[in-house]
Coordinates of C-alpha atoms and ligand atoms in Angstrom, one line a residue:
Chain A
M1 CA -135.6 -297.9 -84.7
A2 CA -135.0 -296.6 -88.1
G3 CA -136.3 -299.8 -89.6
S4 CA -139.7 -299.2 -88.1
V5 CA -140.2 -295.7 -89.5
S6 CA -142.3 -295.7 -92.5
A7 CA -143.0 -292.7 -94.7
A8 CA -146.7 -293.4 -94.8
A9 CA -147.0 -293.7 -91.0
T10 CA -145.0 -290.7 -89.9
A11 CA -144.7 -288.1 -92.7
P12 CA -147.4 -285.5 -92.7
L13 CA -148.5 -286.3 -96.2
L14 CA -150.0 -283.7 -98.4
A15 CA -152.7 -285.0 -100.8
S16 CA -151.1 -285.1 -104.2
H17 CA -153.8 -282.8 -105.8
A18 CA -152.6 -280.0 -103.4
R19 CA -149.5 -279.8 -105.5
A20 CA -151.5 -279.3 -108.7
E21 CA -153.7 -276.7 -107.0
A22 CA -150.6 -274.8 -106.1
P23 CA -148.9 -273.8 -109.3
S24 CA -148.3 -271.2 -106.6
A25 CA -144.5 -271.4 -106.7
A26 CA -145.2 -268.2 -108.6
Q27 CA -147.4 -266.6 -105.8
P28 CA -146.5 -268.2 -102.5
K29 CA -148.2 -266.8 -99.4
L30 CA -147.0 -266.1 -95.9
R31 CA -147.6 -269.1 -93.6
Q32 CA -148.5 -271.3 -96.5
P33 CA -146.9 -274.7 -95.8
A34 CA -144.3 -275.7 -98.4
V35 CA -144.4 -279.2 -99.9
T36 CA -141.0 -280.6 -99.5
S37 CA -139.8 -283.9 -101.0
L38 CA -136.9 -285.5 -99.3
R39 CA -135.2 -288.9 -99.8
I40 CA -134.0 -289.9 -96.4
N41 CA -132.0 -293.0 -95.9
R42 CA -133.2 -294.4 -99.3
Q43 CA -136.8 -293.8 -98.6
A44 CA -139.0 -291.0 -100.1
Y45 CA -140.9 -288.6 -97.9
E46 CA -143.3 -285.8 -98.8
L47 CA -143.6 -283.3 -96.0
S48 CA -145.8 -280.2 -95.7
L49 CA -143.7 -277.8 -93.7
D50 CA -143.7 -274.3 -92.3
T51 CA -140.9 -272.7 -94.3
R52 CA -139.2 -271.9 -91.0
T53 CA -138.6 -275.6 -90.2
S54 CA -134.9 -276.5 -90.2
L55 CA -133.8 -279.7 -91.8
L56 CA -132.8 -280.9 -88.3
D57 CA -136.3 -280.3 -87.0
A58 CA -137.9 -281.9 -90.1
L59 CA -135.8 -285.0 -89.5
R60 CA -136.4 -285.2 -85.7
D61 CA -139.9 -283.8 -85.3
H62 CA -141.7 -284.6 -88.6
V63 CA -140.0 -287.8 -89.7
G64 CA -139.2 -289.2 -86.2
L65 CA -135.6 -289.9 -86.9
T66 CA -134.1 -288.7 -83.6
G67 CA -130.6 -290.1 -84.2
T68 CA -129.5 -286.7 -85.4
K69 CA -128.9 -284.5 -82.4
K70 CA -129.6 -280.9 -81.6
G71 CA -126.8 -279.4 -79.6
C72 CA -126.5 -275.6 -80.1
D73 CA -128.9 -275.2 -83.0
H74 CA -126.6 -272.4 -84.3
G75 CA -123.9 -274.1 -86.3
Q76 CA -121.3 -274.3 -83.5
C77 CA -121.2 -277.9 -82.4
G78 CA -121.7 -280.3 -85.3
A79 CA -124.1 -282.6 -83.4
C80 CA -126.7 -282.2 -86.2
T81 CA -124.3 -283.2 -89.1
V82 CA -126.0 -285.2 -91.9
L83 CA -125.0 -286.0 -95.4
V84 CA -126.9 -284.1 -98.1
D85 CA -126.3 -285.5 -101.6
G86 CA -123.3 -287.3 -100.1
K87 CA -121.7 -284.2 -98.5
R88 CA -121.6 -283.5 -94.8
V89 CA -123.6 -280.4 -93.7
L90 CA -125.2 -278.9 -90.6
S91 CA -128.9 -279.7 -90.6
C92 CA -129.6 -276.9 -88.0
L93 CA -128.6 -274.1 -90.4
S94 CA -130.4 -275.4 -93.4
F95 CA -134.1 -274.8 -94.0
A96 CA -135.8 -278.0 -94.9
V97 CA -137.5 -276.4 -97.9
M98 CA -134.1 -275.6 -99.4
N99 CA -133.4 -279.4 -99.5
D100 CA -136.4 -280.2 -101.7
G101 CA -135.4 -283.2 -104.0
K102 CA -132.2 -283.9 -102.1
D103 CA -130.9 -287.2 -100.8
I104 CA -130.3 -287.2 -97.0
T105 CA -128.4 -289.7 -95.0
T106 CA -128.7 -289.8 -91.2
V107 CA -127.1 -292.1 -88.7
E108 CA -130.1 -294.4 -89.0
G109 CA -129.3 -295.0 -92.6
L110 CA -125.7 -296.1 -92.3
A111 CA -126.1 -299.8 -91.4
S112 CA -126.9 -302.1 -94.3
S113 CA -130.3 -303.7 -94.5
D114 CA -129.0 -306.9 -92.9
G115 CA -128.0 -304.9 -89.9
K116 CA -124.2 -304.8 -90.6
L117 CA -122.8 -301.6 -89.3
H118 CA -121.0 -299.1 -91.5
P119 CA -117.2 -299.4 -91.0
M120 CA -117.2 -296.0 -89.2
Q121 CA -119.9 -297.1 -86.7
Q122 CA -117.9 -300.3 -86.0
A123 CA -114.7 -298.3 -85.6
F124 CA -116.3 -296.0 -83.1
I125 CA -117.3 -299.1 -81.0
D126 CA -114.0 -300.8 -81.5
H127 CA -112.1 -297.7 -80.2
D128 CA -114.4 -296.6 -77.5
A129 CA -114.8 -293.3 -79.4
F130 CA -117.6 -292.1 -77.2
Q131 CA -118.7 -291.7 -73.6
C132 CA -122.2 -290.3 -73.4
G133 CA -122.7 -290.7 -77.1
Y134 CA -124.5 -287.4 -77.6
C135 CA -122.1 -286.1 -80.2
T136 CA -121.6 -289.5 -81.8
P137 CA -124.1 -289.5 -84.7
G138 CA -122.7 -286.1 -85.9
Q139 CA -119.1 -287.3 -85.4
I140 CA -119.7 -290.5 -87.4
L141 CA -121.4 -288.6 -90.3
S142 CA -118.8 -286.0 -90.3
A143 CA -116.0 -288.6 -90.2
I144 CA -117.5 -290.3 -93.2
G145 CA -117.6 -286.9 -95.0
C146 CA -114.0 -286.2 -93.9
V147 CA -112.8 -289.5 -95.4
N148 CA -114.7 -289.1 -98.6
E149 CA -113.3 -285.6 -99.0
G150 CA -109.8 -287.0 -98.8
H151 CA -109.0 -285.1 -95.6
A152 CA -108.2 -288.1 -93.4
E153 CA -104.6 -288.7 -94.6
S154 CA -102.9 -288.0 -91.3
E155 CA -103.8 -287.6 -87.6
D156 CA -103.3 -283.8 -87.9
D157 CA -105.5 -283.7 -90.9
I158 CA -108.2 -285.6 -89.1
R159 CA -108.0 -283.3 -86.1
E160 CA -108.3 -280.3 -88.3
Y161 CA -111.0 -281.5 -90.5
M162 CA -113.1 -282.9 -87.6
S163 CA -112.8 -279.7 -85.6
G164 CA -116.4 -278.8 -86.4
N165 CA -117.7 -281.6 -84.2
I166 CA -117.4 -280.7 -80.5
C167 CA -117.4 -283.6 -77.9
R168 CA -118.2 -282.5 -74.3
C169 CA -116.9 -285.8 -73.1
A170 CA -113.6 -285.2 -74.9
A171 CA -113.4 -288.6 -76.6
Y172 CA -111.2 -287.0 -79.2
P173 CA -108.1 -289.3 -79.2
N174 CA -110.3 -292.3 -79.6
I175 CA -112.3 -290.6 -82.4
V176 CA -109.1 -290.0 -84.3
A177 CA -108.2 -293.7 -83.9
A178 CA -111.6 -294.7 -85.1
V179 CA -111.4 -292.5 -88.2
L180 CA -108.0 -293.9 -89.1
Q181 CA -109.3 -297.5 -88.9
A182 CA -112.5 -296.8 -90.8
R183 CA -110.6 -294.7 -93.4
D184 CA -108.6 -297.7 -94.6
Q185 CA -111.7 -300.0 -94.6
M186 CA -113.7 -297.4 -96.6
K187 CA -110.9 -297.1 -99.1
G188 CA -110.8 -300.9 -99.4
A189 CA -114.6 -301.1 -99.9
Chain B
M1 CA -138.6 -266.9 -86.0
H2 CA -140.4 -264.4 -88.2
P3 CA -142.4 -266.2 -90.8
F4 CA -141.3 -265.9 -94.4
V5 CA -142.3 -266.7 -97.9
Y6 CA -139.8 -268.9 -99.7
E7 CA -139.1 -268.6 -103.4
Q8 CA -136.6 -270.3 -105.7
P9 CA -136.0 -268.2 -108.8
T10 CA -134.2 -269.9 -111.6
D11 CA -132.5 -267.0 -113.3
I12 CA -130.7 -263.9 -111.9
S13 CA -133.0 -261.5 -113.6
A14 CA -136.1 -263.1 -112.1
A15 CA -134.4 -263.1 -108.7
V16 CA -133.5 -259.4 -109.1
A17 CA -137.1 -258.6 -110.3
I18 CA -138.6 -260.2 -107.2
A19 CA -136.2 -258.5 -104.9
S20 CA -136.8 -255.1 -106.4
R21 CA -140.6 -255.6 -106.2
F22 CA -140.3 -256.0 -102.4
T23 CA -137.5 -253.6 -101.6
T24 CA -136.8 -250.0 -102.3
N25 CA -133.6 -248.3 -103.3
D26 CA -133.1 -247.1 -99.8
D27 CA -133.3 -250.5 -98.2
Q28 CA -130.1 -252.0 -96.9
P29 CA -129.7 -255.6 -98.1
T30 CA -129.6 -256.7 -94.5
R31 CA -132.8 -254.9 -93.5
A32 CA -134.8 -255.5 -96.7
N33 CA -138.1 -257.4 -96.8
A34 CA -136.8 -259.8 -99.4
Q35 CA -133.3 -261.2 -98.9
F36 CA -131.2 -263.7 -100.7
I37 CA -130.0 -266.9 -99.2
A38 CA -127.2 -269.2 -100.4
G39 CA -125.6 -271.5 -97.8
G40 CA -127.7 -270.1 -95.1
T41 CA -125.0 -270.5 -92.5
N42 CA -125.0 -266.8 -91.6
L43 CA -128.5 -265.7 -92.5
A44 CA -130.4 -268.7 -91.0
D45 CA -128.4 -268.2 -87.8
Y46 CA -129.4 -264.6 -87.6
M47 CA -133.1 -265.3 -88.5
K48 CA -133.2 -267.8 -85.6
L49 CA -131.9 -265.1 -83.3
G50 CA -134.3 -262.5 -84.5
V51 CA -131.5 -260.3 -85.8
A52 CA -132.6 -260.7 -89.4
E53 CA -136.3 -260.7 -90.2
P54 CA -136.9 -261.0 -93.9
N55 CA -140.5 -261.6 -95.0
R56 CA -139.3 -263.3 -98.1
L57 CA -136.4 -265.5 -98.7
L58 CA -135.0 -265.8 -102.3
D59 CA -133.0 -269.0 -102.5
L60 CA -130.2 -268.6 -105.0
N61 CA -129.4 -272.3 -105.3
R62 CA -131.7 -273.0 -108.2
L63 CA -130.3 -270.3 -110.4
A64 CA -129.5 -272.1 -113.6
D65 CA -126.4 -270.2 -114.9
P66 CA -123.6 -272.8 -114.6
G67 CA -121.0 -270.0 -114.3
L68 CA -122.3 -269.3 -110.8
R69 CA -120.9 -272.7 -109.7
Q70 CA -117.6 -272.7 -111.5
I71 CA -114.1 -271.7 -110.8
R72 CA -112.5 -270.6 -114.1
V73 CA -108.8 -270.1 -114.5
T74 CA -107.7 -268.0 -117.4
D75 CA -104.8 -265.8 -118.5
N76 CA -106.6 -262.9 -116.8
G77 CA -106.8 -264.6 -113.4
I78 CA -109.4 -266.6 -111.6
R79 CA -113.1 -266.1 -111.7
F80 CA -115.1 -267.6 -108.8
G81 CA -118.8 -268.1 -109.4
A82 CA -120.8 -266.7 -106.4
L83 CA -122.3 -270.1 -105.5
V84 CA -119.0 -272.0 -105.4
R85 CA -118.7 -273.4 -101.9
M86 CA -115.8 -272.5 -99.6
G87 CA -114.6 -276.1 -99.3
E88 CA -114.5 -276.5 -103.1
A89 CA -112.4 -273.3 -103.6
A90 CA -110.1 -274.3 -100.7
D91 CA -109.3 -277.7 -102.3
H92 CA -109.0 -276.4 -105.9
A93 CA -105.6 -277.4 -107.2
E94 CA -105.0 -274.2 -109.3
V95 CA -106.2 -271.9 -106.5
K96 CA -103.8 -273.6 -104.1
R97 CA -100.9 -273.3 -106.6
R98 CA -101.5 -269.8 -107.8
Y99 CA -103.0 -268.1 -104.8
P100 CA -102.1 -270.0 -101.6
V101 CA -103.4 -267.0 -99.6
I102 CA -106.9 -267.6 -101.0
A103 CA -106.9 -271.3 -100.3
D104 CA -105.4 -270.8 -96.8
S105 CA -108.0 -268.1 -95.9
L106 CA -110.8 -270.5 -96.8
R107 CA -109.3 -273.7 -95.3
L108 CA -108.7 -272.0 -92.0
A109 CA -112.3 -270.7 -91.8
A110 CA -115.2 -272.3 -90.0
S111 CA -115.5 -276.1 -90.2
G112 CA -115.7 -278.9 -92.8
Q113 CA -119.5 -279.0 -92.7
I114 CA -119.9 -275.2 -92.9
R115 CA -117.4 -275.0 -95.8
N116 CA -119.5 -277.5 -97.7
M117 CA -122.6 -275.3 -97.2
A118 CA -121.2 -271.8 -97.3
S119 CA -121.0 -270.0 -100.7
L120 CA -118.1 -267.6 -101.5
A121 CA -120.5 -264.6 -102.1
G122 CA -122.3 -265.4 -98.8
N123 CA -118.9 -265.5 -97.1
I124 CA -117.8 -262.1 -98.1
L125 CA -121.2 -260.7 -97.1
Q126 CA -121.4 -262.4 -93.7
R127 CA -122.4 -260.1 -90.8
T128 CA -120.4 -259.5 -87.7
R129 CA -120.4 -261.9 -84.7
C130 CA -120.3 -259.0 -82.2
E131 CA -122.1 -260.6 -79.2
Y132 CA -124.2 -257.6 -78.6
F133 CA -125.3 -257.5 -82.2
R134 CA -126.3 -261.2 -81.9
E135 CA -128.4 -260.9 -78.7
T136 CA -131.4 -258.7 -79.4
S137 CA -131.8 -257.5 -75.8
W138 CA -128.7 -255.3 -76.0
H139 CA -128.4 -251.9 -77.6
C140 CA -126.8 -252.0 -80.9
N141 CA -126.6 -249.2 -83.6
K142 CA -125.9 -251.8 -86.3
R143 CA -129.1 -253.8 -85.5
V144 CA -131.3 -250.9 -84.4
P145 CA -130.0 -247.5 -85.8
G146 CA -129.6 -244.9 -83.1
S147 CA -130.1 -247.3 -80.1
G148 CA -126.6 -247.1 -78.8
C149 CA -123.7 -249.5 -78.6
A150 CA -123.4 -251.9 -75.7
A151 CA -119.9 -253.0 -76.8
M152 CA -118.3 -249.6 -76.2
E153 CA -118.2 -249.9 -72.4
G154 CA -118.9 -253.7 -72.4
F155 CA -116.8 -256.7 -72.9
N156 CA -115.1 -255.7 -76.1
R157 CA -112.2 -258.2 -76.2
Q158 CA -113.0 -259.3 -79.8
H159 CA -113.8 -255.9 -81.1
A160 CA -112.0 -253.8 -83.7
V161 CA -109.0 -251.4 -83.1
L162 CA -108.9 -250.2 -86.7
G163 CA -111.7 -248.4 -88.6
A164 CA -114.0 -248.1 -85.6
S165 CA -116.3 -245.1 -85.0
D166 CA -118.1 -243.7 -82.0
A167 CA -121.2 -245.6 -83.2
C168 CA -119.8 -249.1 -83.7
I169 CA -116.6 -251.1 -83.0
A170 CA -117.7 -254.5 -84.4
T171 CA -115.1 -256.6 -86.2
Y172 CA -115.5 -257.8 -89.7
H173 CA -115.2 -261.6 -89.0
G174 CA -114.5 -263.2 -92.4
D175 CA -111.2 -264.5 -93.6
F176 CA -111.5 -264.8 -97.4
A177 CA -112.1 -261.1 -97.7
Q178 CA -108.6 -260.3 -96.5
A179 CA -107.1 -262.4 -99.3
L180 CA -109.4 -260.7 -101.8
I181 CA -108.7 -257.2 -100.8
A182 CA -105.0 -257.8 -100.8
L183 CA -105.1 -259.2 -104.4
D184 CA -107.3 -256.3 -105.7
A185 CA -110.2 -258.6 -106.5
V186 CA -113.3 -257.3 -108.3
V187 CA -116.9 -258.2 -107.5
H188 CA -119.5 -258.6 -110.2
A189 CA -123.0 -257.6 -109.2
E190 CA -126.4 -257.6 -111.1
G191 CA -129.3 -255.5 -110.0
S192 CA -132.4 -253.7 -111.4
R193 CA -130.1 -250.8 -112.4
G194 CA -127.9 -253.2 -114.5
S195 CA -124.6 -255.0 -114.0
R196 CA -121.6 -253.5 -112.5
K197 CA -118.1 -254.4 -111.3
L198 CA -116.8 -252.9 -108.1
P199 CA -113.4 -253.2 -106.7
F200 CA -113.4 -255.4 -103.6
A201 CA -112.1 -252.5 -101.6
K202 CA -115.3 -250.6 -102.3
L203 CA -117.7 -253.3 -101.2
H204 CA -117.6 -252.9 -97.5
R205 CA -118.2 -249.7 -95.7
Q206 CA -116.7 -248.5 -92.5
P207 CA -119.3 -247.9 -89.8
G208 CA -119.0 -244.1 -89.4
D209 CA -122.3 -242.9 -88.0
T210 CA -124.3 -245.4 -90.1
P211 CA -123.0 -248.8 -89.0
Y212 CA -126.2 -250.4 -90.3
I213 CA -125.0 -249.6 -93.9
E214 CA -122.6 -252.5 -94.3
T215 CA -121.9 -252.7 -98.0
D216 CA -122.2 -250.7 -101.2
L217 CA -124.7 -253.2 -102.6
A218 CA -128.4 -252.4 -103.1
A219 CA -131.0 -254.7 -101.7
D220 CA -131.8 -256.1 -105.1
E221 CA -128.2 -256.6 -106.2
I222 CA -126.9 -260.2 -106.5
V223 CA -123.2 -260.9 -106.5
S224 CA -122.6 -263.2 -109.4
A225 CA -118.8 -263.6 -109.4
I226 CA -115.6 -262.6 -107.8
E227 CA -112.6 -262.1 -110.1
V228 CA -109.0 -262.1 -109.0
P229 CA -106.5 -260.6 -111.5
A230 CA -103.6 -262.7 -112.7
I231 CA -100.7 -262.0 -110.3
P232 CA -97.9 -264.4 -111.1
W233 CA -95.9 -263.6 -108.0
A234 CA -98.9 -264.3 -105.8
R235 CA -97.5 -267.9 -105.5
R236 CA -95.6 -266.3 -102.7
S237 CA -98.6 -265.6 -100.5
L238 CA -100.1 -266.9 -97.3
Y239 CA -102.8 -266.3 -94.7
L240 CA -101.8 -266.5 -91.1
K241 CA -104.7 -266.7 -88.6
I242 CA -104.2 -266.3 -84.8
R243 CA -107.1 -267.4 -82.6
D244 CA -108.1 -268.6 -79.1
R245 CA -108.0 -272.2 -80.2
E246 CA -106.2 -274.0 -83.0
S247 CA -109.1 -274.6 -85.2
Y248 CA -112.8 -273.7 -85.7
A249 CA -112.6 -270.2 -84.3
F250 CA -112.7 -266.7 -85.8
A251 CA -109.5 -264.7 -86.0
L252 CA -108.3 -262.5 -83.1
A253 CA -105.7 -261.2 -85.6
S254 CA -104.8 -262.4 -89.1
A255 CA -102.7 -261.3 -92.0
A256 CA -103.0 -262.0 -95.7
I257 CA -99.7 -261.4 -97.4
A258 CA -98.5 -261.6 -101.0
L259 CA -94.9 -260.6 -101.9
D260 CA -93.0 -259.8 -105.0
L261 CA -89.4 -260.2 -104.1
D262 CA -86.1 -259.4 -105.8
G263 CA -83.8 -261.5 -103.6
D264 CA -84.7 -260.3 -100.2
N265 CA -85.8 -256.9 -101.4
V266 CA -89.5 -256.0 -101.7
R267 CA -90.6 -255.1 -105.2
E268 CA -94.2 -255.1 -104.1
A269 CA -96.0 -256.1 -100.9
R270 CA -99.7 -256.7 -100.5
I271 CA -101.0 -256.7 -96.9
A272 CA -104.4 -257.1 -95.4
L273 CA -105.4 -257.6 -91.8
G274 CA -108.3 -259.5 -90.3
G275 CA -109.7 -259.8 -86.8
V276 CA -108.7 -256.3 -85.9
A277 CA -110.7 -254.0 -88.1
T278 CA -114.4 -253.1 -88.8
V279 CA -114.0 -254.0 -92.5
P280 CA -111.6 -256.1 -94.6
W281 CA -108.5 -254.0 -94.0
R282 CA -105.8 -253.2 -96.6
A283 CA -102.7 -252.0 -94.8
R284 CA -101.4 -249.6 -97.4
A285 CA -99.1 -247.8 -94.9
A286 CA -97.4 -251.1 -94.2
E287 CA -97.0 -251.9 -97.9
E288 CA -95.4 -248.5 -98.5
A289 CA -93.1 -248.9 -95.6
L290 CA -91.7 -252.0 -97.2
Q291 CA -91.4 -250.7 -100.7
S292 CA -87.9 -251.4 -102.0
K293 CA -86.6 -252.4 -98.6
K294 CA -84.8 -255.5 -97.6
L295 CA -87.4 -257.6 -95.8
D296 CA -86.1 -258.6 -92.4
E297 CA -87.4 -258.6 -88.8
A298 CA -86.6 -254.9 -88.4
S299 CA -88.3 -253.6 -91.6
A300 CA -91.3 -255.9 -90.9
G301 CA -91.5 -254.4 -87.5
V302 CA -91.6 -250.9 -89.0
A303 CA -94.3 -251.9 -91.4
A304 CA -96.3 -253.4 -88.5
D305 CA -96.0 -250.2 -86.5
A306 CA -97.2 -248.3 -89.6
A307 CA -100.2 -250.6 -90.0
F308 CA -101.4 -250.0 -86.4
A309 CA -100.4 -246.3 -86.1
E310 CA -104.0 -245.2 -86.1
A311 CA -105.3 -248.0 -83.9
Q312 CA -107.8 -247.0 -81.3
P313 CA -108.1 -249.5 -78.4
R314 CA -110.9 -249.9 -75.9
Q315 CA -110.8 -251.4 -72.5
H316 CA -110.5 -255.1 -73.4
N317 CA -109.1 -255.2 -76.9
A318 CA -105.8 -253.2 -76.5
F319 CA -103.9 -256.5 -76.7
K320 CA -104.9 -256.8 -80.4
I321 CA -102.5 -254.0 -81.3
E322 CA -99.5 -256.0 -80.2
L323 CA -100.9 -259.3 -81.3
G324 CA -101.8 -257.8 -84.7
K325 CA -98.3 -256.4 -85.2
R326 CA -96.6 -259.7 -84.2
T327 CA -99.0 -261.6 -86.5
L328 CA -98.0 -259.3 -89.4
V329 CA -94.3 -259.6 -88.7
R330 CA -94.5 -263.4 -88.6
A331 CA -96.6 -263.6 -91.7
L332 CA -94.2 -261.4 -93.7
L333 CA -91.2 -263.4 -92.7
E334 CA -92.9 -266.7 -93.4
A335 CA -94.0 -265.4 -96.8
R336 CA -90.4 -264.3 -97.5
D337 CA -89.1 -267.8 -96.7
M338 CA -91.6 -269.7 -98.7
E339 CA -90.3 -271.9 -101.4
V340 CA -92.0 -271.0 -104.7
Ligands
FAD401 C1 -119.8 -271.6 -86.1 C2 -119.3 -270.8 -87.3 C3 -118.0 -270.5 -87.4 C4 -117.5 -269.8 -88.5 N1 -116.2 -269.5 -88.6 C5 -115.8 -268.7 -89.6 C6 -114.4 -268.4 -89.8 O1 -113.6 -268.8 -89.0 N2 -114.1 -267.6 -90.9 C7 -115.0 -267.2 -91.8 O2 -114.6 -266.5 -92.7 N3 -116.3 -267.4 -91.6 C8 -116.7 -268.2 -90.6 N4 -118.0 -268.5 -90.5 C9 -119.0 -267.8 -91.3 C10 -119.3 -268.6 -92.6 O3 -118.2 -268.7 -93.3 C11 -120.4 -267.8 -93.3 O4 -121.6 -268.0 -92.5 C12 -120.6 -268.2 -94.7 O5 -119.5 -268.1 -95.4 C13 -121.8 -267.5 -95.3 O6 -122.0 -268.0 -96.6 P1 -123.5 -268.6 -96.9 O7 -123.5 -269.0 -98.4 O8 -123.9 -269.6 -96.0 O9 -124.3 -267.2 -96.7 P2 -125.8 -267.0 -96.4 O10 -126.0 -267.2 -94.9 O11 -126.7 -267.7 -97.3 O12 -125.9 -265.4 -96.7 C14 -125.1 -264.5 -96.0 C15 -125.5 -263.1 -96.5 O13 -125.1 -262.9 -97.8 C16 -126.2 -262.6 -98.7 N5 -125.9 -263.2 -99.9 C17 -125.5 -264.5 -100.1 N6 -125.2 -264.8 -101.4 C18 -125.4 -263.6 -102.1 C19 -125.3 -263.2 -103.4 N7 -124.8 -264.1 -104.4 N8 -125.5 -261.9 -103.8 C20 -126.0 -261.1 -102.8 N9 -126.1 -261.4 -101.5 C21 -125.9 -262.6 -101.1 C22 -127.4 -263.1 -97.9 O14 -128.5 -262.3 -98.3 C23 -127.0 -262.8 -96.5 O15 -127.2 -261.5 -96.1 C24 -118.5 -269.3 -89.4 C25 -119.8 -269.6 -89.3 C26 -120.3 -270.3 -88.2 C27 -121.7 -270.6 -88.0
SF4_402 S1 -120.0 -252.8 -81.8 FE1 -121.5 -252.4 -83.5 S2 -122.5 -254.4 -83.8 FE2 -121.6 -254.5 -81.7 S3 -123.2 -253.6 -80.3 FE3 -121.9 -251.9 -80.9 S4 -123.1 -251.1 -82.7 FE4 -123.8 -253.2 -82.4
FES403 S1 -127.0 -278.3 -83.6 FE1 -126.2 -277.9 -85.6 S2 -124.2 -277.3 -85.2 FE2 -125.0 -277.5 -83.1
FES404 S1 -119.4 -288.7 -76.2 FE1 -120.4 -287.3 -74.9 S2 -120.4 -285.5 -76.2 FE2 -119.1 -286.8 -77.3

């Protein structure tokens, strides 16, 4: 699905002159949409957004990337985890405008262009690390962050540093196994 | 959500100028028209719930001063820039080595994702998670002054037994603050009336009959840094956090401890308690009880009794007195037995 999303087709584009007309960073007005440039999964988007839009809603409702899930919308479940400039964060607690100029990776952006899955995606499949799959995109992004941060050295470490991702199907043991497998492959890579 | 204008000032004086243009000296930071945002993990949550309704959001993340993002270790101690993220400080080698209590308090807080977003200044200024405060259909003196407090006769299991008043019994929920108050940290703030340093112990205010006044900061004051003085013996320090589940939960009771020992005898003890009080809680009576004593289970128990001597339980939170005492005793003995 990700492959079919094109910036031109889906992003509410703002004519480029609007930017020039609005040297208005100095005098912004209430309810004036904010122009927000995001690089999502290696593709540039320019969005005109109500300042209240969360990064999560921008991804799902404005760009059409629905892989990132909305669980609680209040920072309590981890379903909305994405990478911003390489770091895992919660997209529900971040206003999209605050991410202007940032590089975002969602689950749609993990596979390589030839369709080869990221080692973490493959590991989740190999270990049956999901049942309904609702929490899975967030789990995978968080797991990649966890490995990159160096917090996947032991099973205890993985449990502790993955605790921000809640799975209502309780696939936890298999998730730990998947992270262990992908950790070594990611290190090798 | 209430609509808001979004601005990204690039230096502190510009941010202060905007804030002071849209607020008055009497405004509480949390009730002001213009509010600062850093990680957003506390403020965005409360804006979504309609608990916070700023008309103007001043994003601090484009402030240019590199000191705001740095952890500097000097002979005088450690200086944390306000925008340093919790995860970064928790993983910092010198912080872990010199002040384990600081690293522990951050590592045991929230989740990996939240720690990547949340700033240190935002963390110390986070607002209570009292359920009645969070849900706007309840009466709450902190959210709406004078409206009453639904927690008093409600389900107050998580509420405070220390520092509470007839107006509010909400717990201060953060962890880092306990480490900071134990170590006599100092907060640097810049506002329209100039720069100042205030002792961490002066930052938060007990509820009294004005629970909506939460800190000593003015609405246009920006915290720029947090400084922890050099305390060589703070290598013997730790943060113990007791909660309903093993991870990703706020404290029911916690203790931040730093010990200066002469053998098993206490030269100086620093003790702060979390999860049980309305503000970051320095347990001075417990510290005094241990002064020059041999630290063992008995003396730790005496100190714990002293710490909770003034505790005032409500219907559902009385268990926190015993839990808090046991947490403190265990933390003291674990700190005593640390290899440093
Ligand atoms: C599910 C969940 C679990 C959590 N668990 C824990 C936990 O176990 N322990 C814990 O300690 N915390 C916990 N937290 C709270 C979290 O740590 C805080 O939300 C976070 O530290 C706030 O930092 P921030 O930068 O995101 O603040 P923001 O949300 O950006 O700001 C918070 C407040 O501080 C003000 N502010 C921010 N920076 C400055 C500044 N430099 N000067 C002046 N004012 C400023 C803002 O105006 C706002 O009022 C949890 C949060 C969530 C959502
Ligand atoms: S305890 Fe405090 S925050 Fe909670 S409802 Fe009562 S007044 Fe509000
Ligand atoms: S949707 Fe963001 S943490 Fe639940
Ligand atoms: S697989 Fe169903 S929520 Fe995790």
